[in-house]
PDB file of C-alpha atoms in Angstrom:
ATOM      1  CA  MET A 273     -15.183   5.432  17.073  1.00 84.00           C
ATOM      2  CA  ASP A 274     -12.800   2.855  15.626  1.00 84.00           C
ATOM      3  CA  ARG A 275     -13.494   4.227  12.137  1.00 83.00           C
ATOM      4  CA  VAL A 276     -12.866   7.799  13.282  1.00 82.00           C
ATOM      5  CA  LEU A 277      -9.521   6.795  14.808  1.00 81.00           C
ATOM      6  CA  ALA A 278      -8.584   4.880  11.648  1.00 82.00           C
ATOM      7  CA  LEU A 279      -9.287   7.906   9.439  1.00 80.00           C
ATOM      8  CA  ASP A 280      -7.376  10.130  11.858  1.00 81.00           C
ATOM      9  CA  ALA A 281      -4.323   7.897  11.544  1.00 78.00           C
ATOM     10  CA  ALA A 282      -4.541   7.697   7.746  1.00 80.00           C
ATOM     11  CA  TYR A 283      -3.967  11.316   6.714  1.00 78.00           C
ATOM     12  CA  PRO A 284      -1.503  14.089   7.655  1.00 74.00           C
ATOM     13  CA  LEU A 285      -4.243  16.594   8.550  1.00 72.00           C
ATOM     14  CA  PRO A 286      -5.744  15.162  11.734  1.00 68.00           C
ATOM     15  CA  LEU A 287      -9.245  15.032  13.098  1.00 68.00           C
ATOM     16  CA  LEU A 288      -7.743  14.812  16.578  1.00 68.00           C
ATOM     17  CA  PRO A 289      -4.805  16.898  17.900  1.00 72.00           C
ATOM     18  CA  SER A 290      -2.004  14.721  16.566  1.00 71.00           C
ATOM     19  CA  MET A 291      -0.292  14.407  13.197  1.00 74.00           C
ATOM     20  CA  LEU A 292       1.522  11.755  11.230  1.00 77.00           C
ATOM     21  CA  GLU A 293       5.267  11.642  11.583  1.00 83.00           C
ATOM     22  CA  LYS A 294       6.856  13.460   8.647  1.00 84.00           C
ATOM     23  CA  PHE A 295       9.826  11.088   8.427  1.00 87.00           C
ATOM     24  CA  PRO A 296       8.624   7.737   9.843  1.00 88.00           C
ATOM     25  CA  LYS A 297      11.152   5.041  10.649  1.00 87.00           C
ATOM     26  CA  ALA A 298       8.907   2.302   9.264  1.00 85.00           C
ATOM     27  CA  ILE A 299       6.659   2.722   6.229  1.00 87.00           C
ATOM     28  CA  GLU A 300       3.176   1.280   6.688  1.00 87.00           C
ATOM     29  CA  PRO A 301       0.338   1.300   4.140  1.00 89.00           C
ATOM     30  CA  THR A 302      -2.498   3.703   4.854  1.00 86.00           C
ATOM     31  CA  ARG A 303      -5.359   2.141   6.804  1.00 83.00           C
ATOM     32  CA  TRP A 304      -8.730   3.847   6.385  1.00 80.00           C
ATOM     33  CA  LEU A 305     -10.776   1.283   8.307  1.00 80.00           C
ATOM     34  CA  PRO A 306     -10.173  -0.547  11.602  1.00 78.00           C
ATOM     35  CA  ARG A 307      -8.340  -3.843  11.504  1.00 72.00           C
ATOM     36  CA  CYS A 308     -10.607  -6.738  10.625  1.00 64.00           C
ATOM     37  CA  ARG A 309     -11.393  -8.918  13.594  1.00 62.00           C
ATOM     38  CA  PRO A 310     -10.587 -12.594  13.004  1.00 54.00           C
ATOM     39  CA  ALA A 311     -13.583 -14.729  12.204  1.00 54.00           C
ATOM     40  CA  GLN A 312     -14.984 -16.540  15.219  1.00 57.00           C
ATOM     41  CA  PRO A 313     -15.729 -20.249  14.826  1.00 52.00           C
ATOM     42  CA  LYS A 314     -19.443 -20.866  14.494  1.00 51.00           C
ATOM     43  CA  ASN A 315     -21.460 -23.828  15.642  1.00 48.00           C
ATOM     44  CA  SER A 316     -23.320 -23.833  12.349  1.00 41.00           C
ATOM     45  CA  ARG A 317     -22.618 -26.583   9.878  1.00 42.00           C
ATOM     46  CA  THR A 318     -19.653 -25.922   7.577  1.00 43.00           C
ATOM     47  CA  ARG A 319     -20.273 -26.827   3.955  1.00 47.00           C
ATOM     48  CA  SER A 320     -17.607 -28.445   1.794  1.00 46.00           C
ATOM     49  CA  PHE A 321     -17.538 -28.437  -1.969  1.00 48.00           C
ATOM     50  CA  GLY A 322     -15.829 -30.203  -4.816  1.00 46.00           C
ATOM     51  CA  ARG A 323     -13.504 -28.864  -7.445  1.00 42.00           C
ATOM     52  CA  ARG A 324     -16.212 -27.185  -9.507  1.00 41.00           C
ATOM     53  CA  ALA A 325     -19.388 -27.666  -7.514  1.00 40.00           C
ATOM     54  CA  VAL A 326     -21.221 -24.504  -6.443  1.00 41.00           C
ATOM     55  CA  THR A 327     -21.920 -24.171  -2.729  1.00 41.00           C
ATOM     56  CA  SER A 328     -25.632 -24.020  -2.004  1.00 52.00           C
ATOM     57  CA  GLY A 329     -26.131 -20.993  -4.232  1.00 51.00           C
ATOM     58  CA  ASN A 330     -23.548 -18.800  -2.487  1.00 84.00           C
ATOM     59  CA  GLY A 331     -21.223 -18.776  -5.476  1.00 86.00           C
ATOM     60  CA  TRP A 332     -18.041 -20.080  -3.870  1.00 91.00           C
ATOM     61  CA  THR A 333     -16.094 -22.847  -5.600  1.00 90.00           C
ATOM     62  CA  GLN A 334     -12.657 -24.323  -5.078  1.00 90.00           C
ATOM     63  CA  ASP A 335     -11.499 -22.583  -8.265  1.00 90.00           C
ATOM     64  CA  LEU A 336     -12.713 -19.223  -6.968  1.00 92.00           C
ATOM     65  CA  GLU A 337     -10.894 -19.770  -3.681  1.00 92.00           C
ATOM     66  CA  ASP A 338      -7.707 -20.591  -5.602  1.00 92.00           C
ATOM     67  CA  GLU A 339      -8.124 -17.410  -7.645  1.00 93.00           C
ATOM     68  CA  MET A 340      -8.523 -15.318  -4.491  1.00 94.00           C
ATOM     69  CA  ARG A 341      -5.504 -16.945  -2.844  1.00 93.00           C
ATOM     70  CA  GLY A 342      -3.461 -16.343  -5.981  1.00 93.00           C
ATOM     71  CA  ILE A 343      -4.495 -12.679  -6.126  1.00 94.00           C
ATOM     72  CA  LEU A 344      -3.715 -12.341  -2.441  1.00 93.00           C
ATOM     73  CA  ARG A 345      -0.218 -13.690  -2.963  1.00 93.00           C
ATOM     74  CA  VAL A 346       0.504 -11.524  -6.011  1.00 93.00           C
ATOM     75  CA  ILE A 347      -0.672  -8.357  -4.231  1.00 93.00           C
ATOM     76  CA  LYS A 348       1.569  -9.080  -1.256  1.00 91.00           C
ATOM     77  CA  ALA A 349       4.607 -10.001  -3.339  1.00 90.00           C
ATOM     78  CA  LYS A 350       4.351  -7.398  -6.117  1.00 91.00           C
ATOM     79  CA  ASP A 351       1.817  -4.553  -5.889  1.00 92.00           C
ATOM     80  CA  GLU A 352       2.031  -3.544  -2.246  1.00 93.00           C
ATOM     81  CA  GLN A 353       5.761  -4.224  -2.038  1.00 92.00           C
ATOM     82  CA  GLU A 354       6.419  -2.089  -5.127  1.00 93.00           C
ATOM     83  CA  PHE A 355       4.710   0.966  -3.645  1.00 94.00           C
ATOM     84  CA  LEU A 356       6.407   0.510  -0.277  1.00 94.00           C
ATOM     85  CA  THR A 357       9.834   0.215  -1.937  1.00 94.00           C
ATOM     86  CA  VAL A 358       9.371   3.345  -4.056  1.00 94.00           C
ATOM     87  CA  GLY A 359       7.865   5.138  -1.059  1.00 94.00           C
ATOM     88  CA  LYS A 360      10.974   4.350   0.960  1.00 95.00           C
ATOM     89  CA  LEU A 361      13.182   5.828  -1.781  1.00 95.00           C
ATOM     90  CA  VAL A 362      11.072   9.000  -1.896  1.00 94.00           C
ATOM     91  CA  LEU A 363      11.127   9.251   1.898  1.00 94.00           C
ATOM     92  CA  ASN A 364      14.927   8.974   2.008  1.00 94.00           C
ATOM     93  CA  LEU A 365      15.247  11.569  -0.766  1.00 94.00           C
ATOM     94  CA  ASN A 366      12.887  13.922   1.057  1.00 93.00           C
ATOM     95  CA  ARG A 367      14.838  13.467   4.282  1.00 93.00           C
ATOM     96  CA  GLY A 368      18.105  14.246   2.508  1.00 93.00           C
ATOM     97  CA  LEU A 369      16.661  17.367   0.873  1.00 93.00           C
ATOM     98  CA  ALA A 370      15.247  18.543   4.205  1.00 92.00           C
ATOM     99  CA  VAL A 371      18.739  18.416   5.702  1.00 93.00           C
ATOM    100  CA  ALA A 372      20.638  19.752   2.675  1.00 93.00           C
ATOM    101  CA  GLY A 373      18.490  22.872   2.227  1.00 91.00           C
ATOM    102  CA  PRO A 374      19.209  24.500   5.630  1.00 92.00           C
ATOM    103  CA  VAL A 375      22.857  23.391   5.524  1.00 93.00           C
ATOM    104  CA  LEU A 376      23.468  25.050   2.152  1.00 92.00           C
ATOM    105  CA  ALA A 377      21.579  28.190   3.191  1.00 92.00           C
ATOM    106  CA  GLY A 378      23.609  28.374   6.400  1.00 92.00           C
ATOM    107  CA  THR A 379      26.849  27.921   4.463  1.00 90.00           C
ATOM    108  CA  ALA A 380      25.908  30.785   2.153  1.00 90.00           C
ATOM    109  CA  ALA A 381      25.014  33.017   5.088  1.00 89.00           C
ATOM    110  CA  PHE A 382      28.283  32.171   6.835  1.00 88.00           C
ATOM    111  CA  ALA A 383      30.290  32.933   3.673  1.00 86.00           C
ATOM    112  CA  ILE A 384      28.673  36.370   3.364  1.00 86.00           C
ATOM    113  CA  VAL A 385      30.414  37.415   6.585  1.00 83.00           C
ATOM    114  CA  PHE A 386      33.827  37.106   4.915  1.00 80.00           C
ATOM    115  CA  ILE A 387      32.963  39.056   1.754  1.00 80.00           C
ATOM    116  CA  GLY A 388      35.208  42.114   1.419  1.00 74.00           C
ATOM    117  CA  SER A 389      37.832  40.878   3.884  1.00 71.00           C
ATOM    118  CA  GLY A 390      40.899  40.861   1.659  1.00 67.00           C
ATOM    119  CA  GLU A 391      41.906  37.633  -0.039  1.00 66.00           C
ATOM    120  CA  ASP A 392      39.138  35.667   1.712  1.00 62.00           C
ATOM    121  CA  GLY A 393      36.533  37.820   0.029  1.00 67.00           C
ATOM    122  CA  THR A 394      37.082  36.150  -3.351  1.00 75.00           C
ATOM    123  CA  TRP A 395      36.249  32.619  -2.282  1.00 81.00           C
ATOM    124  CA  ALA A 396      33.603  33.864   0.178  1.00 83.00           C
ATOM    125  CA  SER A 397      31.597  35.593  -2.530  1.00 84.00           C
ATOM    126  CA  GLY A 398      31.786  32.487  -4.732  1.00 85.00           C
ATOM    127  CA  ALA A 399      30.783  30.225  -1.838  1.00 87.00           C
ATOM    128  CA  ALA A 400      27.874  32.516  -0.929  1.00 88.00           C
ATOM    129  CA  VAL A 401      26.545  32.559  -4.491  1.00 89.00           C
ATOM    130  CA  LEU A 402      26.999  28.818  -4.966  1.00 90.00           C
ATOM    131  CA  GLY A 403      25.497  27.939  -1.578  1.00 90.00           C
ATOM    132  CA  GLY A 404      22.503  30.209  -2.133  1.00 91.00           C
ATOM    133  CA  ALA A 405      21.864  28.819  -5.605  1.00 93.00           C
ATOM    134  CA  LEU A 406      22.083  25.214  -4.396  1.00 93.00           C
ATOM    135  CA  ALA A 407      19.846  25.953  -1.412  1.00 92.00           C
ATOM    136  CA  ALA A 408      17.241  27.485  -3.724  1.00 92.00           C
ATOM    137  CA  ALA A 409      17.437  24.482  -6.051  1.00 93.00           C
ATOM    138  CA  VAL A 410      17.084  22.010  -3.163  1.00 92.00           C
ATOM    139  CA  ASN A 411      14.093  23.859  -1.716  1.00 90.00           C
ATOM    140  CA  THR A 412      12.481  23.995  -5.164  1.00 91.00           C
ATOM    141  CA  VAL A 413      12.817  20.237  -5.604  1.00 90.00           C
ATOM    142  CA  GLU A 414      11.620  19.501  -2.065  1.00 88.00           C
ATOM    143  CA  HIS A 415       8.623  21.851  -1.912  1.00 87.00           C
ATOM    144  CA  GLY A 416       7.863  22.507  -5.576  1.00 86.00           C
ATOM    145  CA  GLY A 417       8.167  18.809  -6.327  1.00 85.00           C
ATOM    146  CA  GLN A 418       5.852  18.004  -3.389  1.00 88.00           C
ATOM    147  CA  MET A 419       8.038  15.156  -2.138  1.00 91.00           C
ATOM    148  CA  GLY A 420       5.958  14.771   1.009  1.00 88.00           C
ATOM    149  CA  MET A 421       2.742  14.540  -1.005  1.00 89.00           C
ATOM    150  CA  LEU A 422       4.339  12.004  -3.337  1.00 92.00           C
ATOM    151  CA  PHE A 423       5.287   9.853  -0.345  1.00 92.00           C
ATOM    152  CA  GLU A 424       1.718  10.030   0.988  1.00 90.00           C
ATOM    153  CA  LEU A 425       0.385   9.105  -2.462  1.00 92.00           C
ATOM    154  CA  LEU A 426       2.553   5.997  -2.591  1.00 93.00           C
ATOM    155  CA  ARG A 427       1.567   5.068   0.962  1.00 92.00           C
ATOM    156  CA  ASN A 428      -2.118   5.478   0.095  1.00 91.00           C
ATOM    157  CA  CYS A 429      -1.753   3.271  -2.990  1.00 92.00           C
ATOM    158  CA  ALA A 430      -0.163   0.574  -0.816  1.00 93.00           C
ATOM    159  CA  GLY A 431      -3.086   0.985   1.588  1.00 92.00           C
ATOM    160  CA  PHE A 432      -5.526   0.442  -1.281  1.00 93.00           C
ATOM    161  CA  TYR A 433      -3.997  -2.965  -1.980  1.00 94.00           C
ATOM    162  CA  ARG A 434      -3.772  -3.758   1.733  1.00 93.00           C
ATOM    163  CA  LYS A 435      -7.555  -3.231   1.987  1.00 92.00           C
ATOM    164  CA  ILE A 436      -8.135  -5.689  -0.875  1.00 93.00           C
ATOM    165  CA  GLN A 437      -5.935  -8.198   0.946  1.00 94.00           C
ATOM    166  CA  GLU A 438      -7.917  -7.833   4.154  1.00 92.00           C
ATOM    167  CA  ASP A 439     -11.237  -8.265   2.331  1.00 92.00           C
ATOM    168  CA  ILE A 440     -10.029 -11.475   0.687  1.00 94.00           C
ATOM    169  CA  GLU A 441      -8.545 -12.811   3.927  1.00 93.00           C
ATOM    170  CA  ALA A 442     -11.736 -12.048   5.846  1.00 91.00           C
ATOM    171  CA  ASN A 443     -13.828 -14.077   3.389  1.00 91.00           C
ATOM    172  CA  LEU A 444     -11.406 -16.994   3.151  1.00 91.00           C
ATOM    173  CA  ALA A 445     -11.062 -17.127   6.934  1.00 90.00           C
ATOM    174  CA  GLU A 446     -14.799 -17.696   7.361  1.00 88.00           C
ATOM    175  CA  PRO A 447     -15.178 -21.504   7.541  1.00 87.00           C
ATOM    176  CA  ASP A 448     -18.895 -21.481   6.725  1.00 87.00           C
ATOM    177  CA  VAL A 449     -19.187 -20.468   3.068  1.00 88.00           C
ATOM    178  CA  GLU A 450     -22.829 -19.512   3.596  1.00 88.00           C
ATOM    179  CA  ARG A 451     -21.704 -16.675   5.865  1.00 89.00           C
ATOM    180  CA  ARG A 452     -19.285 -15.243   3.303  1.00 91.00           C
ATOM    181  CA  GLU A 453     -20.059 -12.514   0.816  1.00 91.00           C
ATOM    182  CA  ARG A 454     -21.623 -13.994  -2.292  1.00 92.00           C
ATOM    183  CA  GLY A 455     -18.870 -15.440  -4.470  1.00 91.00           C
ATOM    184  CA  GLU A 456     -19.793 -13.925  -7.841  1.00 92.00           C
ATOM    185  CA  VAL A 457     -20.394 -10.495  -6.348  1.00 93.00           C
ATOM    186  CA  PHE A 458     -17.139 -10.554  -4.397  1.00 94.00           C
ATOM    187  CA  ALA A 459     -15.121 -11.657  -7.445  1.00 94.00           C
ATOM    188  CA  THR A 460     -16.660  -8.828  -9.478  1.00 94.00           C
ATOM    189  CA  LYS A 461     -15.754  -6.276  -6.803  1.00 94.00           C
ATOM    190  CA  VAL A 462     -12.157  -7.506  -6.663  1.00 95.00           C
ATOM    191  CA  ALA A 463     -11.888  -7.433 -10.463  1.00 94.00           C
ATOM    192  CA  LEU A 464     -13.208  -3.850 -10.611  1.00 94.00           C
ATOM    193  CA  LYS A 465     -10.792  -2.691  -7.908  1.00 93.00           C
ATOM    194  CA  LEU A 466      -7.889  -4.249  -9.801  1.00 93.00           C
ATOM    195  CA  GLY A 467      -9.030  -2.858 -13.166  1.00 92.00           C
ATOM    196  CA  ARG A 468      -9.469  -6.328 -14.644  1.00 92.00           C
ATOM    197  CA  SER A 469     -12.231  -8.465 -16.089  1.00 91.00           C
ATOM    198  CA  LEU A 470     -13.540 -11.612 -14.411  1.00 90.00           C
ATOM    199  CA  SER A 471     -11.775 -13.746 -17.027  1.00 90.00           C
ATOM    200  CA  ASP A 472      -8.456 -12.118 -16.091  1.00 90.00           C
ATOM    201  CA  LEU A 473      -8.750 -13.463 -12.548  1.00 91.00           C
ATOM    202  CA  LYS A 474      -8.411 -17.044 -13.757  1.00 90.00           C
ATOM    203  CA  GLN A 475      -4.719 -16.542 -14.546  1.00 89.00           C
ATOM    204  CA  PHE A 476      -3.992 -16.042 -10.841  1.00 90.00           C
ATOM    205  CA  ARG A 477      -5.235 -19.522  -9.978  1.00 89.00           C
ATOM    206  CA  LYS A 478      -1.815 -21.074 -10.489  1.00 87.00           C
ATOM    207  CA  MET A 479      -0.221 -18.518  -8.157  1.00 88.00           C
ATOM    208  CA  ALA A 480      -1.912 -20.229  -5.205  1.00 85.00           C
ATOM    209  CA  SER A 481       0.357 -23.238  -5.709  1.00 85.00           C
ATOM    210  CA  PRO A 482       3.279 -23.469  -3.252  1.00 83.00           C
ATOM    211  CA  SER A 483       5.499 -24.615  -6.118  1.00 83.00           C
ATOM    212  CA  VAL A 484       5.421 -21.100  -7.605  1.00 82.00           C
ATOM    213  CA  GLN A 485       8.113 -18.917  -6.030  1.00 84.00           C
ATOM    214  CA  ASP A 486       7.651 -15.201  -5.403  1.00 79.00           C
ATOM    215  CA  GLU A 487      10.584 -14.513  -7.726  1.00 80.00           C
ATOM    216  CA  ASP A 488       8.717 -16.227 -10.576  1.00 81.00           C
ATOM    217  CA  ILE A 489       5.765 -13.814 -10.324  1.00 86.00           C
ATOM    218  CA  LYS A 490       6.244 -11.239 -13.083  1.00 86.00           C
ATOM    219  CA  GLU A 491       2.847  -9.573 -13.529  1.00 87.00           C
ATOM    220  CA  PHE A 492       1.185  -7.214 -11.073  1.00 91.00           C
ATOM    221  CA  ALA A 493      -2.343  -7.874  -9.842  1.00 91.00           C
ATOM    222  CA  GLY A 494      -3.603  -4.312 -10.298  1.00 90.00           C
ATOM    223  CA  LYS A 495      -3.826  -2.297 -13.527  1.00 87.00           C
ATOM    224  CA  LEU A 496      -5.254   0.909 -12.058  1.00 81.00           C
ATOM    225  CA  PHE A 497      -2.145   2.112 -10.186  1.00 74.00           C
TER     226      PHE A 497
END
């Protein structure tokens, strides 16, 4: 049921009788799956490992953890934030067009009333033509340009990166490395989702260092979107 409710909240066309707000006050990434529950502490023995030692065949090393933490930081600071920022611009533009269209059409309709009434008829006819043309142009940009769909696309892309974040956080939050997803397999999945090779992930290792500021991060984590 949690998955059904998550899918219902992710898309404009609902499974249940409710819809997404067309002009939300706060922009949130799309969430297709329920929120991950925090890992519960286990009584089982937690394994520690050295800088390059492999953990009991589960594939997790300190270097791999640093790579995942670096990717996590880059996604939060660059990829997800970029889509949310552009999505906010598109949302504001769509909101402005939604208001301007009816206002211009109403102005044109109001000006038509004064056509043929002496001296006022000259400016009224010009205002009616101009208002109608602008209203048509605004409606074309709003609906023909699919501004609402573009906003949903950007929100979905941000949700894609939010899901990668949650997967990484869920694995790193598990104190017993034996209970995590196998390290090599998980790294491969993350690399495929980001459109990168496994060797590309090594460059994110330094991003896990607190000495690196968010402003110093230039490259995005993902290459697919």
